[in-house]
């Protein structure tokens, strides 16, 4: 499971970076989204994947049985997802404005108007 | 829970919320913004007093004990930074009264500005690495919107680079956090500083490099700085001054914090790398400044160059070099914000701050010229101004280290100081000294004595503050030395956060 997740994380990072290196602003946004998802999955994987063992102490007992799932990693990812929603929402609005102002989604068209 | 430690975040938050509530009432928003900034300055003073007298303070939000709950911790370095952000806030608020146009005000300039201040203060007071990320994002989102507010074409061009680079930096930071949490299962910085030395060196070094790149992008060090000069000259001057005073400092703060508290075990390798980065940052930044002919671009490139000095102080990693770095951060934030504010007044004499369109400012406004001259000389490090002391401490501690690398960095820093002077002379010659070019549009942008008095007031205040720092550096130096001692030996920090029971 961990190996599979690691491969998925690597794939997400690679495709995110690939998209960001293209010249299109829209692909830049998609690259950022993929990179964000890759990072979230990486936190989950790095903290240790545990299946079907919630971090709850069974009724009438004083301690955990087996190592439970790590709630902190999930809390971190939850926060990161909320933040990345806000950032992506801003990025999409910005792209829209840039597209309206420039009339193109090519990043190089930004450079051509520099003094 | 000590309320004083939460106030640096609470005051801007309240200000932002109240200004949002009075969204359509410009006068009330302006007053609120100014009151909020002054209160924040007061909080900074109170915090510095408390930490100066009572040592490092910490508080646990929600009452959870240290490594589990969210910690706010303020040592002298943090307190100085909070105080600094208060100073910059007051200066930019005053300036914004007449610099920010109606459209920007109506689109929420004041709530955003205070959200930005809340984010930077949060960065300074938090004692938890994940919270540092969250505050970074608060700062970032506010700065994104401030950067594009007004919707002008050049702003868009700068914004794309700024947004993309900072989002990459955030993703890297989060990646580092994930790996860090996976390997030591701790996020509290004091806890981490105890647990990291036992981590396998290769993983620790990898983590150090990830954080170096992530914070390096925010601090605008070589070779990750190019978003800065492209975005700093486009928004209104108030925003640029705020960014120059605080945003890169946030990156430098994070670098200093992580490389004094967390990643010190591989000192040789990481700090040698930091020294190399510092030298290149100084040199490349100042060369960029020499090659440009627009005031705000020159100043933006100088910002890059000066970040090099701060990183140099961190890279040398001695007691005196750390105090030099802290002094440099304080000096530079004041001086650079002031220079940007002055560039705004210069520009209001014409449409553009391109140097070939400027001229004759010395005759038209001798007061402004005097302020600029003093501040520019301070930036270049002329004695007896504040820049001189900052550089003197750094150079001396570099010579004390005595290694070949340190000597090379010291030589670079001296040469860069000279080139800085040359490029500031260029602005002086072109904009102030030479007669105004024929046909230049020199009519003031805004008429009315009250408005221009409001532009001049923060400039005069900041210049006076800069001169005071230069003429009487000793009280501040004493505080800075103690702050550096706290950074160099994190035992007190760890004890303040984790309680007496721990080492």
PDB file of N, CA, C and O in Angstrom, chain B residues 71-126:
ATOM      1  N   UNK B  71       1.493  26.210  20.251  1.00  0.00           N
ATOM      2  CA  UNK B  71       2.298  27.053  21.118  1.00  0.00           C
ATOM      3  C   UNK B  71       2.512  28.418  20.485  1.00  0.00           C
ATOM      4  O   UNK B  71       2.768  28.499  19.289  1.00  0.00           O
ATOM      5  N   UNK B  72       2.380  29.463  21.281  1.00  0.00           N
ATOM      6  CA  UNK B  72       2.887  30.775  20.887  1.00  0.00           C
ATOM      7  C   UNK B  72       4.076  31.045  21.779  1.00  0.00           C
ATOM      8  O   UNK B  72       3.977  30.919  22.998  1.00  0.00           O
ATOM      9  N   UNK B  73       5.205  31.389  21.190  1.00  0.00           N
ATOM     10  CA  UNK B  73       6.384  31.633  22.001  1.00  0.00           C
ATOM     11  C   UNK B  73       7.084  32.869  21.456  1.00  0.00           C
ATOM     12  O   UNK B  73       7.179  33.057  20.247  1.00  0.00           O
ATOM     13  N   UNK B  74       7.500  33.736  22.351  1.00  0.00           N
ATOM     14  CA  UNK B  74       8.140  34.979  21.939  1.00  0.00           C
ATOM     15  C   UNK B  74       9.482  35.100  22.637  1.00  0.00           C
ATOM     16  O   UNK B  74       9.539  35.208  23.858  1.00  0.00           O
ATOM     17  N   UNK B  75      10.558  35.035  21.859  1.00  0.00           N
ATOM     18  CA  UNK B  75      11.856  35.397  22.417  1.00  0.00           C
ATOM     19  C   UNK B  75      12.189  36.807  21.942  1.00  0.00           C
ATOM     20  O   UNK B  75      11.366  37.452  21.285  1.00  0.00           O
ATOM     21  N   UNK B  76      13.387  37.280  22.268  1.00  0.00           N
ATOM     22  CA  UNK B  76      13.685  38.675  21.944  1.00  0.00           C
ATOM     23  C   UNK B  76      13.651  38.940  20.442  1.00  0.00           C
ATOM     24  O   UNK B  76      13.191  39.984  19.999  1.00  0.00           O
ATOM     25  N   UNK B  77      14.119  37.980  19.645  1.00  0.00           N
ATOM     26  CA  UNK B  77      14.105  38.147  18.192  1.00  0.00           C
ATOM     27  C   UNK B  77      12.672  38.326  17.705  1.00  0.00           C
ATOM     28  O   UNK B  77      12.369  39.270  16.949  1.00  0.00           O
ATOM     29  N   UNK B  78      11.761  37.434  18.156  1.00  0.00           N
ATOM     30  CA  UNK B  78      10.358  37.562  17.755  1.00  0.00           C
ATOM     31  C   UNK B  78       9.790  38.898  18.200  1.00  0.00           C
ATOM     32  O   UNK B  78       9.085  39.572  17.438  1.00  0.00           O
ATOM     33  N   UNK B  79      10.096  39.278  19.454  1.00  0.00           N
ATOM     34  CA  UNK B  79       9.538  40.523  19.976  1.00  0.00           C
ATOM     35  C   UNK B  79      10.015  41.708  19.151  1.00  0.00           C
ATOM     36  O   UNK B  79       9.241  42.603  18.808  1.00  0.00           O
ATOM     37  N   UNK B  80      11.312  41.697  18.785  1.00  0.00           N
ATOM     38  CA  UNK B  80      11.838  42.774  17.949  1.00  0.00           C
ATOM     39  C   UNK B  80      11.129  42.803  16.602  1.00  0.00           C
ATOM     40  O   UNK B  80      10.811  43.874  16.071  1.00  0.00           O
ATOM     41  N   UNK B  81      10.861  41.615  16.044  1.00  0.00           N
ATOM     42  CA  UNK B  81      10.197  41.570  14.744  1.00  0.00           C
ATOM     43  C   UNK B  81       8.763  42.082  14.843  1.00  0.00           C
ATOM     44  O   UNK B  81       8.283  42.777  13.940  1.00  0.00           O
ATOM     45  N   UNK B  82       8.067  41.739  15.937  1.00  0.00           N
ATOM     46  CA  UNK B  82       6.696  42.234  16.108  1.00  0.00           C
ATOM     47  C   UNK B  82       6.714  43.758  16.241  1.00  0.00           C
ATOM     48  O   UNK B  82       5.897  44.463  15.638  1.00  0.00           O
ATOM     49  N   UNK B  83       7.684  44.255  16.993  1.00  0.00           N
ATOM     50  CA  UNK B  83       7.820  45.703  17.148  1.00  0.00           C
ATOM     51  C   UNK B  83       8.078  46.351  15.794  1.00  0.00           C
ATOM     52  O   UNK B  83       7.468  47.358  15.425  1.00  0.00           O
ATOM     53  N   UNK B  84       8.957  45.729  15.015  1.00  0.00           N
ATOM     54  CA  UNK B  84       9.279  46.241  13.687  1.00  0.00           C
ATOM     55  C   UNK B  84       8.026  46.287  12.821  1.00  0.00           C
ATOM     56  O   UNK B  84       7.774  47.273  12.121  1.00  0.00           O
ATOM     57  N   UNK B  85       7.225  45.221  12.875  1.00  0.00           N
ATOM     58  CA  UNK B  85       6.034  45.213  12.029  1.00  0.00           C
ATOM     59  C   UNK B  85       5.067  46.303  12.478  1.00  0.00           C
ATOM     60  O   UNK B  85       4.364  46.881  11.641  1.00  0.00           O
ATOM     61  N   UNK B  86       5.075  46.623  13.784  1.00  0.00           N
ATOM     62  CA  UNK B  86       4.254  47.738  14.242  1.00  0.00           C
ATOM     63  C   UNK B  86       4.734  49.061  13.662  1.00  0.00           C
ATOM     64  O   UNK B  86       3.934  49.878  13.204  1.00  0.00           O
ATOM     65  N   UNK B  87       6.061  49.255  13.653  1.00  0.00           N
ATOM     66  CA  UNK B  87       6.623  50.496  13.108  1.00  0.00           C
ATOM     67  C   UNK B  87       6.251  50.639  11.635  1.00  0.00           C
ATOM     68  O   UNK B  87       5.752  51.694  11.187  1.00  0.00           O
ATOM     69  N   UNK B  88       6.463  49.551  10.868  1.00  0.00           N
ATOM     70  CA  UNK B  88       6.153  49.605   9.434  1.00  0.00           C
ATOM     71  C   UNK B  88       4.652  49.840   9.236  1.00  0.00           C
ATOM     72  O   UNK B  88       4.229  50.577   8.335  1.00  0.00           O
ATOM     73  N   UNK B  89       3.841  49.206  10.095  1.00  0.00           N
ATOM     74  CA  UNK B  89       2.388  49.354   9.958  1.00  0.00           C
ATOM     75  C   UNK B  89       1.977  50.807  10.146  1.00  0.00           C
ATOM     76  O   UNK B  89       1.179  51.332   9.363  1.00  0.00           O
ATOM     77  N   UNK B  90       2.528  51.458  11.177  1.00  0.00           N
ATOM     78  CA  UNK B  90       2.153  52.848  11.416  1.00  0.00           C
ATOM     79  C   UNK B  90       2.586  53.722  10.237  1.00  0.00           C
ATOM     80  O   UNK B  90       1.802  54.530   9.715  1.00  0.00           O
ATOM     81  N   UNK B  91       3.821  53.523   9.779  1.00  0.00           N
ATOM     82  CA  UNK B  91       4.330  54.360   8.686  1.00  0.00           C
ATOM     83  C   UNK B  91       3.491  54.174   7.428  1.00  0.00           C
ATOM     84  O   UNK B  91       3.062  55.150   6.800  1.00  0.00           O
ATOM     85  N   UNK B  92       3.205  52.917   7.064  1.00  0.00           N
ATOM     86  CA  UNK B  92       2.460  52.700   5.823  1.00  0.00           C
ATOM     87  C   UNK B  92       1.002  53.133   5.979  1.00  0.00           C
ATOM     88  O   UNK B  92       0.404  53.599   5.017  1.00  0.00           O
ATOM     89  N   UNK B  93       0.445  53.001   7.199  1.00  0.00           N
ATOM     90  CA  UNK B  93      -0.940  53.452   7.380  1.00  0.00           C
ATOM     91  C   UNK B  93      -1.036  54.951   7.163  1.00  0.00           C
ATOM     92  O   UNK B  93      -1.961  55.429   6.497  1.00  0.00           O
ATOM     93  N   UNK B  94      -0.072  55.687   7.733  1.00  0.00           N
ATOM     94  CA  UNK B  94      -0.067  57.130   7.547  1.00  0.00           C
ATOM     95  C   UNK B  94       0.032  57.470   6.063  1.00  0.00           C
ATOM     96  O   UNK B  94      -0.714  58.296   5.548  1.00  0.00           O
ATOM     97  N   UNK B  95       0.941  56.785   5.381  1.00  0.00           N
ATOM     98  CA  UNK B  95       1.175  57.072   3.970  1.00  0.00           C
ATOM     99  C   UNK B  95      -0.056  56.714   3.149  1.00  0.00           C
ATOM    100  O   UNK B  95      -0.413  57.408   2.201  1.00  0.00           O
ATOM    101  N   UNK B  96      -0.716  55.608   3.551  1.00  0.00           N
ATOM    102  CA  UNK B  96      -1.843  55.131   2.756  1.00  0.00           C
ATOM    103  C   UNK B  96      -3.001  56.122   2.780  1.00  0.00           C
ATOM    104  O   UNK B  96      -3.844  56.108   1.896  1.00  0.00           O
ATOM    105  N   UNK B  97      -3.041  56.998   3.793  1.00  0.00           N
ATOM    106  CA  UNK B  97      -4.159  57.926   3.893  1.00  0.00           C
ATOM    107  C   UNK B  97      -4.323  58.740   2.623  1.00  0.00           C
ATOM    108  O   UNK B  97      -5.437  59.029   2.206  1.00  0.00           O
ATOM    109  N   UNK B  98      -3.198  59.106   2.000  1.00  0.00           N
ATOM    110  CA  UNK B  98      -3.368  59.864   0.759  1.00  0.00           C
ATOM    111  C   UNK B  98      -2.842  59.117  -0.461  1.00  0.00           C
ATOM    112  O   UNK B  98      -3.071  59.544  -1.575  1.00  0.00           O
ATOM    113  N   UNK B  99      -2.143  58.003  -0.268  1.00  0.00           N
ATOM    114  CA  UNK B  99      -1.597  57.293  -1.431  1.00  0.00           C
ATOM    115  C   UNK B  99      -2.614  56.332  -2.043  1.00  0.00           C
ATOM    116  O   UNK B  99      -2.646  56.138  -3.252  1.00  0.00           O
ATOM    117  N   UNK B 100      -3.432  55.726  -1.202  1.00  0.00           N
ATOM    118  CA  UNK B 100      -4.350  54.705  -1.708  1.00  0.00           C
ATOM    119  C   UNK B 100      -5.591  55.379  -2.293  1.00  0.00           C
ATOM    120  O   UNK B 100      -6.271  56.139  -1.610  1.00  0.00           O
ATOM    121  N   UNK B 101      -5.866  55.089  -3.564  1.00  0.00           N
ATOM    122  CA  UNK B 101      -6.983  55.781  -4.199  1.00  0.00           C
ATOM    123  C   UNK B 101      -8.320  55.166  -3.782  1.00  0.00           C
ATOM    124  O   UNK B 101      -8.378  54.142  -3.116  1.00  0.00           O
ATOM    125  N   UNK B 102      -9.374  55.856  -4.211  1.00  0.00           N
ATOM    126  CA  UNK B 102     -10.699  55.483  -3.729  1.00  0.00           C
ATOM    127  C   UNK B 102     -11.065  54.064  -4.131  1.00  0.00           C
ATOM    128  O   UNK B 102     -11.639  53.300  -3.346  1.00  0.00           O
ATOM    129  N   UNK B 103     -10.715  53.709  -5.371  1.00  0.00           N
ATOM    130  CA  UNK B 103     -11.136  52.401  -5.877  1.00  0.00           C
ATOM    131  C   UNK B 103     -10.541  51.278  -5.031  1.00  0.00           C
ATOM    132  O   UNK B 103     -11.221  50.327  -4.657  1.00  0.00           O
ATOM    133  N   UNK B 104      -9.248  51.425  -4.719  1.00  0.00           N
ATOM    134  CA  UNK B 104      -8.598  50.383  -3.923  1.00  0.00           C
ATOM    135  C   UNK B 104      -9.181  50.322  -2.518  1.00  0.00           C
ATOM    136  O   UNK B 104      -9.329  49.261  -1.938  1.00  0.00           O
ATOM    137  N   UNK B 105      -9.478  51.532  -1.965  1.00  0.00           N
ATOM    138  CA  UNK B 105     -10.064  51.550  -0.647  1.00  0.00           C
ATOM    139  C   UNK B 105     -11.387  50.811  -0.635  1.00  0.00           C
ATOM    140  O   UNK B 105     -11.693  50.043   0.265  1.00  0.00           O
ATOM    141  N   UNK B 106     -12.165  51.042  -1.693  1.00  0.00           N
ATOM    142  CA  UNK B 106     -13.490  50.422  -1.722  1.00  0.00           C
ATOM    143  C   UNK B 106     -13.411  48.934  -1.976  1.00  0.00           C
ATOM    144  O   UNK B 106     -14.389  48.210  -1.759  1.00  0.00           O
ATOM    145  N   UNK B 107     -12.291  48.481  -2.493  1.00  0.00           N
ATOM    146  CA  UNK B 107     -12.157  47.042  -2.697  1.00  0.00           C
ATOM    147  C   UNK B 107     -11.405  46.370  -1.564  1.00  0.00           C
ATOM    148  O   UNK B 107     -10.830  45.309  -1.746  1.00  0.00           O
ATOM    149  N   UNK B 108     -11.374  47.018  -0.414  1.00  0.00           N
ATOM    150  CA  UNK B 108     -10.900  46.327   0.781  1.00  0.00           C
ATOM    151  C   UNK B 108      -9.414  46.414   1.032  1.00  0.00           C
ATOM    152  O   UNK B 108      -8.813  45.464   1.512  1.00  0.00           O
ATOM    153  N   UNK B 109      -8.804  47.574   0.737  1.00  0.00           N
ATOM    154  CA  UNK B 109      -7.372  47.670   1.004  1.00  0.00           C
ATOM    155  C   UNK B 109      -7.060  47.491   2.482  1.00  0.00           C
ATOM    156  O   UNK B 109      -6.177  46.730   2.863  1.00  0.00           O
ATOM    157  N   UNK B 110      -7.824  48.172   3.346  1.00  0.00           N
ATOM    158  CA  UNK B 110      -7.472  48.155   4.773  1.00  0.00           C
ATOM    159  C   UNK B 110      -7.638  46.786   5.430  1.00  0.00           C
ATOM    160  O   UNK B 110      -6.743  46.338   6.145  1.00  0.00           O
ATOM    161  N   UNK B 111      -8.768  46.098   5.193  1.00  0.00           N
ATOM    162  CA  UNK B 111      -8.861  44.741   5.761  1.00  0.00           C
ATOM    163  C   UNK B 111      -7.710  43.853   5.297  1.00  0.00           C
ATOM    164  O   UNK B 111      -7.135  43.107   6.100  1.00  0.00           O
ATOM    165  N   UNK B 112      -7.326  43.986   4.017  1.00  0.00           N
ATOM    166  CA  UNK B 112      -6.250  43.140   3.497  1.00  0.00           C
ATOM    167  C   UNK B 112      -4.923  43.470   4.141  1.00  0.00           C
ATOM    168  O   UNK B 112      -4.146  42.583   4.504  1.00  0.00           O
ATOM    169  N   UNK B 113      -4.670  44.774   4.291  1.00  0.00           N
ATOM    170  CA  UNK B 113      -3.400  45.175   4.879  1.00  0.00           C
ATOM    171  C   UNK B 113      -3.270  44.600   6.290  1.00  0.00           C
ATOM    172  O   UNK B 113      -2.217  44.094   6.674  1.00  0.00           O
ATOM    173  N   UNK B 114      -4.366  44.643   7.028  1.00  0.00           N
ATOM    174  CA  UNK B 114      -4.267  44.137   8.395  1.00  0.00           C
ATOM    175  C   UNK B 114      -4.270  42.619   8.439  1.00  0.00           C
ATOM    176  O   UNK B 114      -3.674  42.028   9.344  1.00  0.00           O
ATOM    177  N   UNK B 115      -4.896  41.992   7.447  1.00  0.00           N
ATOM    178  CA  UNK B 115      -4.769  40.530   7.358  1.00  0.00           C
ATOM    179  C   UNK B 115      -3.314  40.156   7.117  1.00  0.00           C
ATOM    180  O   UNK B 115      -2.784  39.196   7.691  1.00  0.00           O
ATOM    181  N   UNK B 116      -2.640  40.948   6.262  1.00  0.00           N
ATOM    182  CA  UNK B 116      -1.220  40.702   6.008  1.00  0.00           C
ATOM    183  C   UNK B 116      -0.409  40.850   7.285  1.00  0.00           C
ATOM    184  O   UNK B 116       0.446  40.010   7.604  1.00  0.00           O
ATOM    185  N   UNK B 117      -0.706  41.909   8.051  1.00  0.00           N
ATOM    186  CA  UNK B 117       0.028  42.119   9.297  1.00  0.00           C
ATOM    187  C   UNK B 117      -0.245  40.990  10.285  1.00  0.00           C
ATOM    188  O   UNK B 117       0.659  40.535  10.993  1.00  0.00           O
ATOM    189  N   UNK B 118      -1.499  40.514  10.286  1.00  0.00           N
ATOM    190  CA  UNK B 118      -1.814  39.403  11.171  1.00  0.00           C
ATOM    191  C   UNK B 118      -0.973  38.181  10.801  1.00  0.00           C
ATOM    192  O   UNK B 118      -0.413  37.512  11.671  1.00  0.00           O
ATOM    193  N   UNK B 119      -0.875  37.934   9.499  1.00  0.00           N
ATOM    194  CA  UNK B 119      -0.077  36.792   9.062  1.00  0.00           C
ATOM    195  C   UNK B 119       1.379  36.907   9.460  1.00  0.00           C
ATOM    196  O   UNK B 119       1.962  35.972  10.009  1.00  0.00           O
ATOM    197  N   UNK B 120       1.977  38.096   9.222  1.00  0.00           N
ATOM    198  CA  UNK B 120       3.401  38.228   9.548  1.00  0.00           C
ATOM    199  C   UNK B 120       3.613  38.112  11.051  1.00  0.00           C
ATOM    200  O   UNK B 120       4.522  37.430  11.502  1.00  0.00           O
ATOM    201  N   UNK B 121       2.729  38.744  11.848  1.00  0.00           N
ATOM    202  CA  UNK B 121       2.893  38.621  13.293  1.00  0.00           C
ATOM    203  C   UNK B 121       2.716  37.188  13.747  1.00  0.00           C
ATOM    204  O   UNK B 121       3.403  36.728  14.662  1.00  0.00           O
ATOM    205  N   UNK B 122       1.785  36.477  13.104  1.00  0.00           N
ATOM    206  CA  UNK B 122       1.599  35.074  13.436  1.00  0.00           C
ATOM    207  C   UNK B 122       2.868  34.280  13.192  1.00  0.00           C
ATOM    208  O   UNK B 122       3.266  33.444  14.010  1.00  0.00           O
ATOM    209  N   UNK B 123       3.524  34.559  12.056  1.00  0.00           N
ATOM    210  CA  UNK B 123       4.792  33.886  11.766  1.00  0.00           C
ATOM    211  C   UNK B 123       5.793  34.149  12.887  1.00  0.00           C
ATOM    212  O   UNK B 123       6.499  33.249  13.336  1.00  0.00           O
ATOM    213  N   UNK B 124       5.818  35.406  13.377  1.00  0.00           N
ATOM    214  CA  UNK B 124       6.832  35.759  14.362  1.00  0.00           C
ATOM    215  C   UNK B 124       6.571  35.114  15.723  1.00  0.00           C
ATOM    216  O   UNK B 124       7.506  34.849  16.459  1.00  0.00           O
ATOM    217  N   UNK B 125       5.302  34.900  16.079  1.00  0.00           N
ATOM    218  CA  UNK B 125       5.054  34.429  17.442  1.00  0.00           C
ATOM    219  C   UNK B 125       4.813  32.926  17.534  1.00  0.00           C
ATOM    220  O   UNK B 125       4.842  32.385  18.634  1.00  0.00           O
ATOM    221  N   UNK B 126       4.583  32.244  16.423  1.00  0.00           N
ATOM    222  CA  UNK B 126       4.208  30.844  16.548  1.00  0.00           C
ATOM    223  C   UNK B 126       5.420  29.988  16.920  1.00  0.00           C
ATOM    224  O   UNK B 126       6.553  30.294  16.564  1.00  0.00           O
TER     225      UNK B 126
END
